[in-house]
PDB file of C-alpha atoms in Angstrom:
ATOM      1  CA  MET A   1      87.141 141.640 228.320  1.00  0.00           C
ATOM      2  CA  THR A   2      84.842 139.738 225.968  1.00  0.00           C
ATOM      3  CA  VAL A   3      85.624 136.385 224.391  1.00  0.00           C
ATOM      4  CA  GLU A   4      85.540 138.052 220.958  1.00  0.00           C
ATOM      5  CA  ALA A   5      88.165 140.606 221.990  1.00  0.00           C
ATOM      6  CA  THR A   6      90.397 137.897 223.451  1.00  0.00           C
ATOM      7  CA  THR A   7      90.080 135.793 220.292  1.00  0.00           C
ATOM      8  CA  GLU A   8      90.933 138.777 218.100  1.00  0.00           C
ATOM      9  CA  ARG A   9      94.003 139.545 220.232  1.00  0.00           C
ATOM     10  CA  VAL A  10      95.206 135.929 220.112  1.00  0.00           C
ATOM     11  CA  LEU A  11      94.878 135.938 216.329  1.00  0.00           C
ATOM     12  CA  ARG A  12      96.874 139.183 216.162  1.00  0.00           C
ATOM     13  CA  LEU A  13      99.536 137.559 218.349  1.00  0.00           C
ATOM     14  CA  LEU A  14      99.658 134.575 215.986  1.00  0.00           C
ATOM     15  CA  ALA A  15     100.058 136.880 212.986  1.00  0.00           C
ATOM     16  CA  LEU A  16     102.989 138.648 214.685  1.00  0.00           C
ATOM     17  CA  LEU A  17     104.702 135.333 215.469  1.00  0.00           C
ATOM     18  CA  GLN A  18     104.237 134.117 211.881  1.00  0.00           C
ATOM     19  CA  ARG A  19     105.634 137.349 210.473  1.00  0.00           C
ATOM     20  CA  ARG A  20     108.835 137.534 212.533  1.00  0.00           C
ATOM     21  CA  PRO A  21     111.469 134.931 213.428  1.00  0.00           C
ATOM     22  CA  SER A  22     111.438 135.946 217.109  1.00  0.00           C
ATOM     23  CA  CYS A  23     109.652 138.501 219.316  1.00  0.00           C
ATOM     24  CA  THR A  24     110.232 139.474 222.942  1.00  0.00           C
ATOM     25  CA  ALA A  25     107.348 139.631 225.378  1.00  0.00           C
ATOM     26  CA  THR A  26     107.905 143.401 225.662  1.00  0.00           C
ATOM     27  CA  GLU A  27     107.652 143.874 221.881  1.00  0.00           C
ATOM     28  CA  LEU A  28     104.505 141.777 221.689  1.00  0.00           C
ATOM     29  CA  ALA A  29     102.903 143.581 224.620  1.00  0.00           C
ATOM     30  CA  ALA A  30     103.590 146.955 222.986  1.00  0.00           C
ATOM     31  CA  GLU A  31     102.159 145.807 219.631  1.00  0.00           C
ATOM     32  CA  LEU A  32      99.023 144.395 221.252  1.00  0.00           C
ATOM     33  CA  GLY A  33      98.580 147.131 223.862  1.00  0.00           C
ATOM     34  CA  VAL A  34      98.522 144.687 226.793  1.00  0.00           C
ATOM     35  CA  THR A  35     100.771 143.619 229.655  1.00  0.00           C
ATOM     36  CA  GLY A  36     103.518 140.993 229.515  1.00  0.00           C
ATOM     37  CA  ARG A  37     101.402 138.769 231.757  1.00  0.00           C
ATOM     38  CA  CYS A  38      98.573 138.946 229.201  1.00  0.00           C
ATOM     39  CA  VAL A  39     101.012 137.970 226.427  1.00  0.00           C
ATOM     40  CA  ARG A  40     102.076 134.890 228.407  1.00  0.00           C
ATOM     41  CA  ARG A  41      98.432 133.842 228.864  1.00  0.00           C
ATOM     42  CA  ASP A  42      97.765 134.277 225.137  1.00  0.00           C
ATOM     43  CA  VAL A  43     100.856 132.213 224.305  1.00  0.00           C
ATOM     44  CA  GLN A  44      99.401 129.432 226.462  1.00  0.00           C
ATOM     45  CA  ARG A  45      96.108 129.709 224.545  1.00  0.00           C
ATOM     46  CA  LEU A  46      97.983 129.270 221.248  1.00  0.00           C
ATOM     47  CA  ARG A  47      99.809 126.230 222.608  1.00  0.00           C
ATOM     48  CA  ALA A  48      96.496 124.708 223.689  1.00  0.00           C
ATOM     49  CA  LEU A  49      95.273 125.092 220.083  1.00  0.00           C
ATOM     50  CA  GLY A  50      98.283 123.178 218.769  1.00  0.00           C
ATOM     51  CA  TYR A  51     100.641 126.013 217.828  1.00  0.00           C
ATOM     52  CA  PRO A  52     104.199 125.175 219.027  1.00  0.00           C
ATOM     53  CA  VAL A  53     105.319 128.496 220.521  1.00  0.00           C
ATOM     54  CA  HIS A  54     108.848 128.174 221.920  1.00  0.00           C
ATOM     55  CA  ALA A  55     110.197 130.526 224.601  1.00  0.00           C
ATOM     56  CA  THR A  56     113.875 131.429 225.075  1.00  0.00           C
ATOM     57  CA  ALA A  57     114.978 133.092 228.316  1.00  0.00           C
ATOM     58  CA  GLY A  58     117.752 135.632 228.796  1.00  0.00           C
ATOM     59  CA  VAL A  59     119.130 138.534 226.773  1.00  0.00           C
ATOM     60  CA  GLY A  60     117.998 138.279 223.156  1.00  0.00           C
ATOM     61  CA  GLY A  61     115.367 135.705 224.076  1.00  0.00           C
ATOM     62  CA  GLY A  62     111.714 135.773 223.222  1.00  0.00           C
ATOM     63  CA  TYR A  63     108.931 133.780 221.606  1.00  0.00           C
ATOM     64  CA  ARG A  64     109.312 131.860 218.363  1.00  0.00           C
ATOM     65  CA  LEU A  65     106.777 129.841 216.374  1.00  0.00           C
ATOM     66  CA  GLY A  66     108.182 126.371 215.728  1.00  0.00           C
ATOM     67  CA  ALA A  67     107.207 123.134 213.995  1.00  0.00           C
ATOM     68  CA  GLY A  68     104.790 120.818 215.789  1.00  0.00           C
ATOM     69  CA  THR A  69     103.566 117.244 215.502  1.00  0.00           C
ATOM     70  CA  ARG A  70     100.548 118.267 213.436  1.00  0.00           C
ATOM     71  CA  LEU A  71      99.703 121.138 211.113  1.00  0.00           C
ATOM     72  CA  PRO A  72      97.671 123.831 212.893  1.00  0.00           C
ATOM     73  CA  PRO A  73      95.472 126.311 210.990  1.00  0.00           C
ATOM     74  CA  LEU A  74      97.487 128.970 209.160  1.00  0.00           C
ATOM     75  CA  LEU A  75      96.832 132.680 209.348  1.00  0.00           C
ATOM     76  CA  LEU A  76      97.494 134.426 206.012  1.00  0.00           C
ATOM     77  CA  ASP A  77      97.425 138.095 205.157  1.00  0.00           C
ATOM     78  CA  ASP A  78      95.756 139.303 201.940  1.00  0.00           C
ATOM     79  CA  GLU A  79      98.834 139.028 199.695  1.00  0.00           C
ATOM     80  CA  GLU A  80      99.772 135.595 201.075  1.00  0.00           C
ATOM     81  CA  ALA A  81      96.215 134.290 200.597  1.00  0.00           C
ATOM     82  CA  ILE A  82      96.081 135.460 196.958  1.00  0.00           C
ATOM     83  CA  ALA A  83      99.549 134.064 196.163  1.00  0.00           C
ATOM     84  CA  THR A  84      98.680 130.722 197.796  1.00  0.00           C
ATOM     85  CA  ALA A  85      95.369 130.397 195.967  1.00  0.00           C
ATOM     86  CA  ILE A  86      96.939 131.170 192.570  1.00  0.00           C
ATOM     87  CA  SER A  87      99.778 128.699 193.233  1.00  0.00           C
ATOM     88  CA  LEU A  88      97.279 125.989 194.175  1.00  0.00           C
ATOM     89  CA  ARG A  89      95.361 126.555 190.941  1.00  0.00           C
ATOM     90  CA  LEU A  90      98.578 126.116 188.965  1.00  0.00           C
ATOM     91  CA  ALA A  91      99.545 123.034 191.003  1.00  0.00           C
ATOM     92  CA  SER A  92      96.231 121.387 190.217  1.00  0.00           C
ATOM     93  CA  GLY A  93      97.539 120.727 186.704  1.00  0.00           C
ATOM     94  CA  GLY A  94     101.079 119.747 187.666  1.00  0.00           C
ATOM     95  CA  THR A  95     103.339 116.792 186.924  1.00  0.00           C
ATOM     96  CA  VAL A  96     103.157 115.072 190.336  1.00  0.00           C
ATOM     97  CA  ALA A  97     100.592 112.277 190.534  1.00  0.00           C
ATOM     98  CA  GLY A  98      97.976 112.998 193.218  1.00  0.00           C
ATOM     99  CA  ALA A  99      99.241 116.526 193.851  1.00  0.00           C
ATOM    100  CA  GLY A 100      96.558 118.023 191.623  1.00  0.00           C
ATOM    101  CA  GLU A 101      93.767 116.486 193.687  1.00  0.00           C
ATOM    102  CA  ALA A 102      95.415 117.579 196.958  1.00  0.00           C
ATOM    103  CA  ALA A 103      95.868 121.100 195.574  1.00  0.00           C
ATOM    104  CA  LEU A 104      92.182 121.267 194.652  1.00  0.00           C
ATOM    105  CA  ARG A 105      91.162 120.131 198.166  1.00  0.00           C
ATOM    106  CA  ALA A 106      93.385 122.784 199.738  1.00  0.00           C
ATOM    107  CA  LEU A 107      92.067 125.404 197.313  1.00  0.00           C
ATOM    108  CA  ALA A 108      88.465 124.512 198.195  1.00  0.00           C
ATOM    109  CA  LYS A 109      89.220 125.001 201.915  1.00  0.00           C
ATOM    110  CA  LEU A 110      90.936 128.317 201.269  1.00  0.00           C
ATOM    111  CA  ASP A 111      88.182 129.509 198.930  1.00  0.00           C
ATOM    112  CA  GLN A 112      85.542 128.689 201.557  1.00  0.00           C
ATOM    113  CA  VAL A 113      87.009 131.016 204.193  1.00  0.00           C
ATOM    114  CA  MET A 114      88.470 133.670 201.889  1.00  0.00           C
ATOM    115  CA  PRO A 115      86.743 137.088 201.930  1.00  0.00           C
ATOM    116  CA  SER A 116      84.730 137.812 198.789  1.00  0.00           C
ATOM    117  CA  ARG A 117      87.016 140.693 197.768  1.00  0.00           C
ATOM    118  CA  LEU A 118      90.066 138.364 197.770  1.00  0.00           C
ATOM    119  CA  ARG A 119      88.119 135.571 196.067  1.00  0.00           C
ATOM    120  CA  ALA A 120      87.284 138.000 193.277  1.00  0.00           C
ATOM    121  CA  GLU A 121      90.959 138.925 192.879  1.00  0.00           C
ATOM    122  CA  VAL A 122      91.993 135.271 192.562  1.00  0.00           C
ATOM    123  CA  ARG A 123      89.257 134.468 190.063  1.00  0.00           C
ATOM    124  CA  ALA A 124      90.143 137.544 187.999  1.00  0.00           C
ATOM    125  CA  VAL A 125      93.740 136.309 187.653  1.00  0.00           C
ATOM    126  CA  HIS A 126      92.631 132.751 186.906  1.00  0.00           C
ATOM    127  CA  GLY A 127      89.949 133.845 184.460  1.00  0.00           C
ATOM    128  CA  SER A 128      92.361 135.924 182.397  1.00  0.00           C
ATOM    129  CA  THR A 129      95.163 133.342 182.324  1.00  0.00           C
ATOM    130  CA  GLU A 130      95.715 130.273 180.191  1.00  0.00           C
ATOM    131  CA  THR A 131      98.453 127.679 180.670  1.00  0.00           C
ATOM    132  CA  LEU A 132     100.264 126.351 177.611  1.00  0.00           C
ATOM    133  CA  ILE A 133     101.611 122.939 178.624  1.00  0.00           C
ATOM    134  CA  GLY A 134     102.956 120.292 176.290  1.00  0.00           C
ATOM    135  CA  PRO A 135     103.081 116.561 177.051  1.00  0.00           C
ATOM    136  CA  VAL A 136     104.402 115.998 180.573  1.00  0.00           C
ATOM    137  CA  ALA A 137     105.769 112.933 182.335  1.00  0.00           C
ATOM    138  CA  GLU A 138     103.713 112.390 185.495  1.00  0.00           C
ATOM    139  CA  ILE A 139     105.576 111.004 188.500  1.00  0.00           C
ATOM    140  CA  ASP A 140     104.466 109.444 191.764  1.00  0.00           C
ATOM    141  CA  ALA A 141     104.343 111.800 194.752  1.00  0.00           C
ATOM    142  CA  GLU A 142     105.733 109.096 197.068  1.00  0.00           C
ATOM    143  CA  LEU A 143     108.799 108.737 194.821  1.00  0.00           C
ATOM    144  CA  LEU A 144     109.310 112.487 194.960  1.00  0.00           C
ATOM    145  CA  MET A 145     109.182 112.473 198.772  1.00  0.00           C
ATOM    146  CA  THR A 146     111.489 109.445 199.042  1.00  0.00           C
ATOM    147  CA  LEU A 147     114.140 111.158 196.931  1.00  0.00           C
ATOM    148  CA  ALA A 148     113.683 114.521 198.666  1.00  0.00           C
ATOM    149  CA  ARG A 149     114.221 112.946 202.094  1.00  0.00           C
ATOM    150  CA  ALA A 150     117.241 111.005 200.808  1.00  0.00           C
ATOM    151  CA  CYS A 151     118.794 114.230 199.468  1.00  0.00           C
ATOM    152  CA  ARG A 152     118.138 115.948 202.777  1.00  0.00           C
ATOM    153  CA  ASP A 153     119.416 113.091 204.980  1.00  0.00           C
ATOM    154  CA  ALA A 154     122.315 112.095 202.667  1.00  0.00           C
ATOM    155  CA  VAL A 155     121.371 108.405 202.446  1.00  0.00           C
ATOM    156  CA  ARG A 156     121.823 106.101 199.469  1.00  0.00           C
ATOM    157  CA  VAL A 157     118.861 105.097 197.313  1.00  0.00           C
ATOM    158  CA  ARG A 158     118.291 101.897 195.317  1.00  0.00           C
ATOM    159  CA  PHE A 159     115.857 101.714 192.404  1.00  0.00           C
ATOM    160  CA  HIS A 160     115.152  99.971 189.104  1.00  0.00           C
ATOM    161  CA  TYR A 161     115.837 102.183 186.107  1.00  0.00           C
ATOM    162  CA  ALA A 162     114.636 101.818 182.513  1.00  0.00           C
ATOM    163  CA  GLY A 163     117.484 102.706 180.160  1.00  0.00           C
ATOM    164  CA  ARG A 164     117.313 103.997 176.600  1.00  0.00           C
ATOM    165  CA  ASP A 165     117.963 100.442 175.348  1.00  0.00           C
ATOM    166  CA  GLY A 166     114.667  99.324 176.880  1.00  0.00           C
ATOM    167  CA  GLY A 167     116.326  97.201 179.553  1.00  0.00           C
ATOM    168  CA  GLU A 168     115.832  97.713 183.278  1.00  0.00           C
ATOM    169  CA  HIS A 169     118.747  97.728 185.724  1.00  0.00           C
ATOM    170  CA  GLU A 170     119.093  98.177 189.477  1.00  0.00           C
ATOM    171  CA  ARG A 171     121.028 101.307 190.431  1.00  0.00           C
ATOM    172  CA  THR A 172     122.457 102.477 193.735  1.00  0.00           C
ATOM    173  CA  VAL A 173     123.101 106.206 193.999  1.00  0.00           C
ATOM    174  CA  GLU A 174     123.995 108.976 196.408  1.00  0.00           C
ATOM    175  CA  PRO A 175     121.391 111.661 195.598  1.00  0.00           C
ATOM    176  CA  VAL A 176     122.259 115.352 195.716  1.00  0.00           C
ATOM    177  CA  ARG A 177     119.470 117.373 194.118  1.00  0.00           C
ATOM    178  CA  MET A 178     116.308 117.126 192.036  1.00  0.00           C
ATOM    179  CA  VAL A 179     115.817 119.434 189.070  1.00  0.00           C
ATOM    180  CA  THR A 180     112.613 120.012 187.106  1.00  0.00           C
ATOM    181  CA  THR A 181     112.290 121.482 183.611  1.00  0.00           C
ATOM    182  CA  GLY A 182     108.509 121.857 183.942  1.00  0.00           C
ATOM    183  CA  ARG A 183     107.902 118.810 181.718  1.00  0.00           C
ATOM    184  CA  ARG A 184     110.115 116.290 183.495  1.00  0.00           C
ATOM    185  CA  TRP A 185     111.845 115.709 186.829  1.00  0.00           C
ATOM    186  CA  TYR A 186     115.497 114.670 187.052  1.00  0.00           C
ATOM    187  CA  LEU A 187     117.752 113.473 189.871  1.00  0.00           C
ATOM    188  CA  MET A 188     121.445 114.360 189.967  1.00  0.00           C
ATOM    189  CA  ALA A 189     123.317 111.709 191.924  1.00  0.00           C
ATOM    190  CA  TRP A 190     126.649 109.911 192.301  1.00  0.00           C
ATOM    191  CA  ASP A 191     126.283 106.482 190.673  1.00  0.00           C
ATOM    192  CA  VAL A 192     127.999 104.091 193.076  1.00  0.00           C
ATOM    193  CA  ASP A 193     128.469 101.294 190.518  1.00  0.00           C
ATOM    194  CA  ARG A 194     129.729 103.558 187.705  1.00  0.00           C
ATOM    195  CA  ASP A 195     131.785 105.762 190.026  1.00  0.00           C
ATOM    196  CA  ASP A 196     130.627 108.979 188.358  1.00  0.00           C
ATOM    197  CA  TRP A 197     127.943 111.669 188.400  1.00  0.00           C
ATOM    198  CA  ARG A 198     124.753 110.754 186.548  1.00  0.00           C
ATOM    199  CA  THR A 199     121.334 112.216 185.728  1.00  0.00           C
ATOM    200  CA  PHE A 200     118.203 110.060 186.134  1.00  0.00           C
ATOM    201  CA  ARG A 201     114.685 110.749 184.905  1.00  0.00           C
ATOM    202  CA  LEU A 202     112.179 110.180 187.707  1.00  0.00           C
ATOM    203  CA  ASP A 203     109.530 108.831 185.332  1.00  0.00           C
ATOM    204  CA  ARG A 204     111.913 105.967 184.458  1.00  0.00           C
ATOM    205  CA  MET A 205     112.417 104.949 188.101  1.00  0.00           C
ATOM    206  CA  ARG A 206     110.607 102.084 189.803  1.00  0.00           C
ATOM    207  CA  ALA A 207     110.651 100.590 193.300  1.00  0.00           C
ATOM    208  CA  ALA A 208     112.856 103.307 194.810  1.00  0.00           C
ATOM    209  CA  VAL A 209     113.960 102.551 198.388  1.00  0.00           C
ATOM    210  CA  ALA A 210     116.017 104.733 200.721  1.00  0.00           C
ATOM    211  CA  THR A 211     118.670 102.660 202.507  1.00  0.00           C
ATOM    212  CA  THR A 212     120.229 103.240 205.931  1.00  0.00           C
ATOM    213  CA  TRP A 213     123.657 103.836 204.376  1.00  0.00           C
ATOM    214  CA  ARG A 214     124.629 107.448 205.060  1.00  0.00           C
ATOM    215  CA  PHE A 215     127.221 109.133 202.860  1.00  0.00           C
ATOM    216  CA  ARG A 216     129.383 112.218 202.992  1.00  0.00           C
ATOM    217  CA  VAL A 217     128.283 114.589 200.232  1.00  0.00           C
ATOM    218  CA  ARG A 218     131.044 114.939 197.637  1.00  0.00           C
ATOM    219  CA  VAL A 219     132.110 118.149 195.965  1.00  0.00           C
ATOM    220  CA  HIS A 220     129.754 118.213 193.010  1.00  0.00           C
ATOM    221  CA  PRO A 221     128.958 120.257 189.880  1.00  0.00           C
ATOM    222  CA  ASP A 222     126.134 122.761 189.861  1.00  0.00           C
ATOM    223  CA  PRO A 223     123.003 120.544 189.671  1.00  0.00           C
ATOM    224  CA  VAL A 224     121.049 122.793 187.291  1.00  0.00           C
ATOM    225  CA  ALA A 225     123.949 123.187 184.855  1.00  0.00           C
ATOM    226  CA  PHE A 226     124.789 119.471 185.068  1.00  0.00           C
ATOM    227  CA  VAL A 227     121.225 118.352 184.360  1.00  0.00           C
ATOM    228  CA  GLN A 228     120.857 120.868 181.534  1.00  0.00           C
ATOM    229  CA  ARG A 229     124.056 119.598 179.918  1.00  0.00           C
ATOM    230  CA  SER A 230     122.851 116.010 180.284  1.00  0.00           C
ATOM    231  CA  VAL A 231     119.410 116.548 178.746  1.00  0.00           C
ATOM    232  CA  THR A 232     120.601 118.795 175.889  1.00  0.00           C
ATOM    233  CA  GLU A 233     123.703 116.831 174.845  1.00  0.00           C
ATOM    234  CA  ALA A 234     123.892 113.222 176.006  1.00  0.00           C
ATOM    235  CA  PRO A 235     120.708 111.786 174.413  1.00  0.00           C
ATOM    236  CA  TYR A 236     121.483 112.883 170.851  1.00  0.00           C
ATOM    237  CA  ARG A 237     123.493 111.491 167.947  1.00  0.00           C
ATOM    238  CA  HIS A 238     124.788 114.922 166.873  1.00  0.00           C
ATOM    239  CA  LEU A 239     125.968 117.830 169.007  1.00  0.00           C
ATOM    240  CA  ALA A 240     126.404 121.266 167.482  1.00  0.00           C
ATOM    241  CA  ARG A 241     128.079 124.443 168.733  1.00  0.00           C
ATOM    242  CA  VAL A 242     127.350 127.718 166.943  1.00  0.00           C
ATOM    243  CA  ARG A 243     128.034 131.396 167.623  1.00  0.00           C
ATOM    244  CA  VAL A 244     124.916 133.535 167.510  1.00  0.00           C
ATOM    245  CA  HIS A 245     125.080 137.298 166.908  1.00  0.00           C
ATOM    246  CA  ALA A 246     122.755 138.199 169.776  1.00  0.00           C
ATOM    247  CA  PRO A 247     123.020 138.661 173.558  1.00  0.00           C
ATOM    248  CA  ALA A 248     122.811 135.433 175.553  1.00  0.00           C
ATOM    249  CA  ASP A 249     119.674 136.508 177.434  1.00  0.00           C
ATOM    250  CA  ARG A 250     117.837 137.155 174.175  1.00  0.00           C
ATOM    251  CA  VAL A 251     118.712 133.697 172.830  1.00  0.00           C
ATOM    252  CA  ARG A 252     117.734 132.044 176.133  1.00  0.00           C
ATOM    253  CA  ASP A 253     114.279 133.557 175.675  1.00  0.00           C
ATOM    254  CA  LEU A 254     113.989 131.636 172.378  1.00  0.00           C
ATOM    255  CA  VAL A 255     115.661 128.340 173.330  1.00  0.00           C
ATOM    256  CA  PRO A 256     114.176 126.366 176.285  1.00  0.00           C
ATOM    257  CA  PRO A 257     116.801 125.061 178.746  1.00  0.00           C
ATOM    258  CA  GLN A 258     115.883 121.430 177.949  1.00  0.00           C
ATOM    259  CA  VAL A 259     116.552 122.053 174.232  1.00  0.00           C
ATOM    260  CA  GLY A 260     119.860 123.937 174.201  1.00  0.00           C
ATOM    261  CA  ARG A 261     122.501 125.526 176.378  1.00  0.00           C
ATOM    262  CA  VAL A 262     123.448 129.180 175.850  1.00  0.00           C
ATOM    263  CA  GLU A 263     126.878 130.428 176.912  1.00  0.00           C
ATOM    264  CA  ASP A 264     128.036 134.045 177.118  1.00  0.00           C
ATOM    265  CA  ASP A 265     130.644 135.038 174.560  1.00  0.00           C
ATOM    266  CA  ARG A 266     131.898 138.530 173.617  1.00  0.00           C
ATOM    267  CA  ASP A 267     131.061 141.595 171.533  1.00  0.00           C
ATOM    268  CA  GLY A 268     127.313 140.913 171.489  1.00  0.00           C
ATOM    269  CA  TRP A 269     127.684 137.248 170.531  1.00  0.00           C
ATOM    270  CA  CYS A 270     126.871 134.066 172.450  1.00  0.00           C
ATOM    271  CA  VAL A 271     127.471 130.347 171.932  1.00  0.00           C
ATOM    272  CA  LEU A 272     124.539 127.937 171.524  1.00  0.00           C
ATOM    273  CA  VAL A 273     125.017 124.217 172.166  1.00  0.00           C
ATOM    274  CA  VAL A 274     122.193 122.037 170.836  1.00  0.00           C
ATOM    275  CA  GLY A 275     121.802 118.361 170.017  1.00  0.00           C
ATOM    276  CA  GLY A 276     119.649 116.441 167.565  1.00  0.00           C
ATOM    277  CA  GLU A 277     119.173 113.103 165.851  1.00  0.00           C
ATOM    278  CA  SER A 278     119.897 114.664 162.437  1.00  0.00           C
ATOM    279  CA  LEU A 279     121.964 117.644 161.348  1.00  0.00           C
ATOM    280  CA  ASP A 280     119.155 118.682 158.977  1.00  0.00           C
ATOM    281  CA  TRP A 281     116.879 119.089 162.016  1.00  0.00           C
ATOM    282  CA  VAL A 282     119.575 121.043 163.909  1.00  0.00           C
ATOM    283  CA  ALA A 283     120.191 123.365 160.935  1.00  0.00           C
ATOM    284  CA  ALA A 284     116.472 124.089 160.508  1.00  0.00           C
ATOM    285  CA  HIS A 285     115.958 124.947 164.162  1.00  0.00           C
ATOM    286  CA  ILE A 286     119.051 127.145 164.364  1.00  0.00           C
ATOM    287  CA  ALA A 287     117.911 128.999 161.223  1.00  0.00           C
ATOM    288  CA  ARG A 288     114.629 129.848 162.975  1.00  0.00           C
ATOM    289  CA  LEU A 289     116.504 132.089 165.438  1.00  0.00           C
ATOM    290  CA  THR A 290     116.676 134.784 162.681  1.00  0.00           C
ATOM    291  CA  TYR A 291     120.122 135.922 163.896  1.00  0.00           C
ATOM    292  CA  ASP A 292     123.477 135.687 162.131  1.00  0.00           C
ATOM    293  CA  VAL A 293     125.140 132.382 163.005  1.00  0.00           C
ATOM    294  CA  GLU A 294     128.667 130.973 162.662  1.00  0.00           C
ATOM    295  CA  VAL A 295     129.095 127.198 162.788  1.00  0.00           C
ATOM    296  CA  LEU A 296     131.828 126.125 165.188  1.00  0.00           C
ATOM    297  CA  GLU A 297     131.274 122.352 165.084  1.00  0.00           C
ATOM    298  CA  PRO A 298     130.718 119.905 163.550  1.00  0.00           C
ATOM    299  CA  PRO A 299     131.828 120.975 160.051  1.00  0.00           C
ATOM    300  CA  GLU A 300     129.123 118.703 158.565  1.00  0.00           C
ATOM    301  CA  LEU A 301     126.537 121.167 159.897  1.00  0.00           C
ATOM    302  CA  ARG A 302     127.650 123.655 157.225  1.00  0.00           C
ATOM    303  CA  GLU A 303     126.728 121.196 154.453  1.00  0.00           C
ATOM    304  CA  ALA A 304     123.362 120.523 156.145  1.00  0.00           C
ATOM    305  CA  ALA A 305     122.767 124.294 156.270  1.00  0.00           C
ATOM    306  CA  ALA A 306     123.717 124.623 152.589  1.00  0.00           C
ATOM    307  CA  GLN A 307     121.234 121.892 151.618  1.00  0.00           C
ATOM    308  CA  LEU A 308     118.550 123.628 153.678  1.00  0.00           C
ATOM    309  CA  ALA A 309     119.320 126.921 151.925  1.00  0.00           C
ATOM    310  CA  ARG A 310     118.971 125.286 148.488  1.00  0.00           C
ATOM    311  CA  ARG A 311     115.627 123.762 149.440  1.00  0.00           C
ATOM    312  CA  LEU A 312     114.365 127.082 150.799  1.00  0.00           C
ATOM    313  CA  ALA A 313     115.551 128.905 147.665  1.00  0.00           C
ATOM    314  CA  ALA A 314     113.705 126.412 145.483  1.00  0.00           C
ATOM    315  CA  MET A 315     110.599 126.805 147.615  1.00  0.00           C
ATOM    316  CA  ALA A 316     110.775 130.605 147.268  1.00  0.00           C
ATOM    317  CA  GLY A 317     111.196 130.504 143.483  1.00  0.00           C
ATOM    318  CA  PRO A 318     108.444 130.587 140.862  1.00  0.00           C
ATOM    319  CA  PRO A 319     106.470 127.396 140.286  1.00  0.00           C
ATOM    320  CA  SER A 320     107.706 125.045 137.596  1.00  0.00           C
ATOM    321  CA  PRO A 321     105.684 124.786 134.321  1.00  0.00           C
ATOM    322  CA  ARG A 322     104.526 121.303 135.293  1.00  0.00           C
ATOM    323  CA  SER A 323     102.847 122.559 138.482  1.00  0.00           C
ATOM    324  CA  VAL A 324     100.985 125.417 136.771  1.00  0.00           C
TER     325      VAL A 324
END
């Protein structure tokens, strides 16, 4: 058998191992049209190239591709290659410092070896797509990894945190999960000093260090819901609750999760919770939904809505004689 045929068979074996969690030697031999002895030799060839192929003996045993000490070359099918390339293009403009450059390097490597037909597919998607991104808070990739490992290993983290008052304080937390809104990254954690759950913006953290203090993870709220409640309610002077005559999913399409929280109600209505520095601002933004709305709280929002209505009525009326 030629070297080319052997190489092709080894690559097919690698693709099978990447596609399935475990394969027996008999299954692999049947797929490749070779003997079990040939499969064992090809497994050794993969190991020599750095692929950690683990073997389990006995009933239900087989070969499994594991994690090694270094990253070997990956073998992607057409759909995986296209999805990876598109994701890397999007990541090149992300919120993690340094990740954009790394994504571009990885994309260049993938683009170099990608068949022309797949390269054309990726460029067609990229060429017909624009990304609408507002101001984002860029964070350090090392901070992201430090917090991710601390969440995984359940160890406490210490860091300096810039509060809304402009002061900086040292905090010690037990991290649970990170949540991103697309514009900002947040950490949900148990604040050891304040003895309560807290949300922290990653762009306000400095000098984060993972300690050796392991903790038992407490029963905690849903991280996504907790962070959403924190970013839509806590920072603002006024908090409003209104009933909107529209299905919740339709209102969620209009209100970003970092702006307001939408709760299911009944009979085709939902409840919108939104905060703001002024009730005039809240009334104007709720009016833009173009659905019927009932104010639940605070009652002062009704007066703000009435003032807005008077201003809009005056704006819609004929011009005064002085302005003609």
